[in-house]
Amino acid sequence: MSTMKNFLDIQASRRAVLAGAGGASIMALLAACTPGSLTSGSGSTTTELWMTFNSKEAEDWFQKNLVDAFNSTDPLAPVKLVVKQLDTMTQQTQTALAAGSGPDLIVSSTSYVPEFVKAGYFAPLDDFATQFGWVDRLLPWALETGKIDGILYSLPTSYETMINLYNKALFEAKGWALPTDRDEFEALCEEAVGLGMVPIAEGNADWVGVSEWLATTVFNHYAGPDAFRQALTGEIDFTDPVFVDGFALFNDYFQKGWIGGSVDRYFTNTFADQYSAVATGKALFHFTGSWATIDAPSYFGPDAGNDGEWDWGAYPSFRDGVPTEVWELSLGGTLSINAKAPSVEDAAQFLDYLNSDPQKQARGMAEAGIQPPAIQMDISDFPASVDERVSRIYQTISESQVPGYTTWTFLPAKSDAYVIEGWDKMISGAITPAQYAQTLSETYKQEVADGFVPPLPA
Amino acid sequence: MTSLAPSEPRTAPVRSEGTRARRGMLRRRTALIGWLFLVPLMVVNLAVVLAPSLQAIWYSFTDWSGIGDAAFIGIDNYTRMLSDQGFLSALWHNLQWTAISLVVPTFLGLLGAFLLSRVRRGAVVFRLVYFIPYTVASVVSAAAWRTLLSPTEGFGAVFGLNFLGSPQLALPSVALVNTWAFWGFLVVVYLSAMQAVNPALYEAASLDGAGPVRQFVSITIPNIRPTLVFMTMQSIIWSFLAFDFVYILTNGGPAGATEVLSTYMYRTAFSGLEAGYASAIGIVLASISGVIVAAYHILRKSRGWDA
């Protein structure tokens, strides 16, 4: 009997184990299929936001001064910040949205917004724009970029422009002035080469997108903003000589070693290499954007072991008739609300909070190098601790008479990707400038036909 | 003879039928238990392997961008590969990568294992030293190698070469970094196979006057052939799945010079917004691995390599 009892016990325990194992598996399968996992990322009463930051300092500042500060106002849905890697956040967001999930507040870019909107991923924001008065608060051009077929779907996270970074101390010591046209630019480059310098410190080892900074330079400072706008609106083609010649000119600069030192060095130069080269007098310029003012300053001056002094200026006009003072309109990213967010209203409240206090945002720039949102800001909003050279950038943008256009803000996703990929092939000799323009033209026309082109401000 | 026949199984059939029934029940129960224990793993595999695989097969026949709806386009994605220079270039790079990954690590692995098999003192230390690169995260190894190969410091400065910036040097450079991370693993695997070889064979060969090279060729290689063939198959499969060092060190650059199928697939899906086409590339990648595995099994059976 005892043997039989033990046997039954074993059987019972086996059954229990097996039942448990099978049950757990079925439960896991069922859990994976529950609506909660297919709806909003949080699936709870929080508003989830995925973001990426340039530094831990910026992340901590954002968490404390924006997320925690917002949550302390006792909102119905507190915000939960999830920090992602810069290189992969777009892919993660795209995958999550395709799976019917994703964060409640979605960081994206104007290049992707039209396609996301057509897929029904984003909630319309027009009612909130009226309710919160965003039309009066945000920069009009920036607000326009979030409208697809006249309906607002995204707000900008930050705004930027392109700048020509240089070493002011070196220029003063040499008696040089910033070139305003192509002749002056090339003369200065020749002189610099004679001194063993590299004219433009550039490289895409840390960020492949550097290639589109250069393409943006061609579009706005060789072809000119009018021609670029005409291409974006379809009035002229990207195969127009005004673009092909610009690509050819910059390709020629590459082959002469004026950009990055050589083509192969361009592919391995890091940002540290580029900032150091300008700071130590090994290079004349670094073609970049206002974001460079976050990291570049630490490479200049006694603390960095040199006597460099950073400053910035306008790009020269590379073609007759193109104005010198062209300041590109650029958005660092966009914020939209997931159409499947449990409460679109709660998410909109945080969007409003992010765009509500210019002085706090300016403080973020001074304390953590966070680029300000595209809201109306006055120079008096910037605290005294903000470097004058930084606040001057935003003052310049606001006073700009000739706006330019950045590829990552105004080209659709595939065209923007090709601008980078094709540029690298062109400077490597795999394709000609004309072939580069031709493929860009074909890609862009297809995206125009698909309706994926971001809106241009009036 | 015939008179004894009926009486012999009179009691035995009763016992044997009962035993057979019990044994049959036990076998069925054992099998059932086995299957039930497999249920959790099967559920996980269905959810994360089979279901996505079936989805990928479906999407490979669509124009899906990765965003929104997908439309069926037949075999267009597969026929497109035949004329897609990006795909063909990546495939060619994979073949080059495979050649490097087969020759260099296999040679170094066999050499290292053979030498280690002869070491009596400090063998464990050598094994650890060789194996350490395999245990280091590829992102860490890549960061170190990026500095070592930099044109301004390390080997790049010494030789005056830009290993990762030159379209001609970038692919072999990244493949060799991958070899560095990988060959120590082969050393350990080949060493364990060599240690299973009967020492008497070496003694007999030595008495017959065979030197180390002759012993290696005539005794070691034939005796570790199953391991050698299996690791060769694995190396080919891993070569076609190469992603991490390419992505971290060059991101497929310069100008696509190190683009392999996996990075091309990734870029096509996410930068090019052509998830349907990327799925088709993924199916082709999986098919290549499938063909390699099938070839291995056919060769193993036909040549009796398990023996």
mmCIF file of C-alpha atoms in Angstrom, chain A residues 162 167 181 301 343 359-360 366:
data_model
loop_
_atom_site.group_PDB
_atom_site.id
_atom_site.type_symbol
_atom_site.label_atom_id
_atom_site.label_comp_id
_atom_site.label_asym_id
_atom_site.label_seq_id
_atom_site.Cartn_x
_atom_site.Cartn_y
_atom_site.Cartn_z
ATOM 1 C CA MET A 162 23.453 75.441 -39.751
ATOM 2 C CA ASN A 167 38.557 79.518 -34.379
ATOM 3 C CA ASP A 181 31.684 84.304 -51.329
ATOM 4 C CA GLY A 301 40.767 77.238 -24.629
ATOM 5 C CA SER A 343 -5.719 59.165 -22.907
ATOM 6 C CA GLN A 359 12.594 80.940 -19.630
ATOM 7 C CA LYS A 360 12.771 77.407 -18.292
ATOM 8 C CA ALA A 366 22.344 77.062 -20.244
#
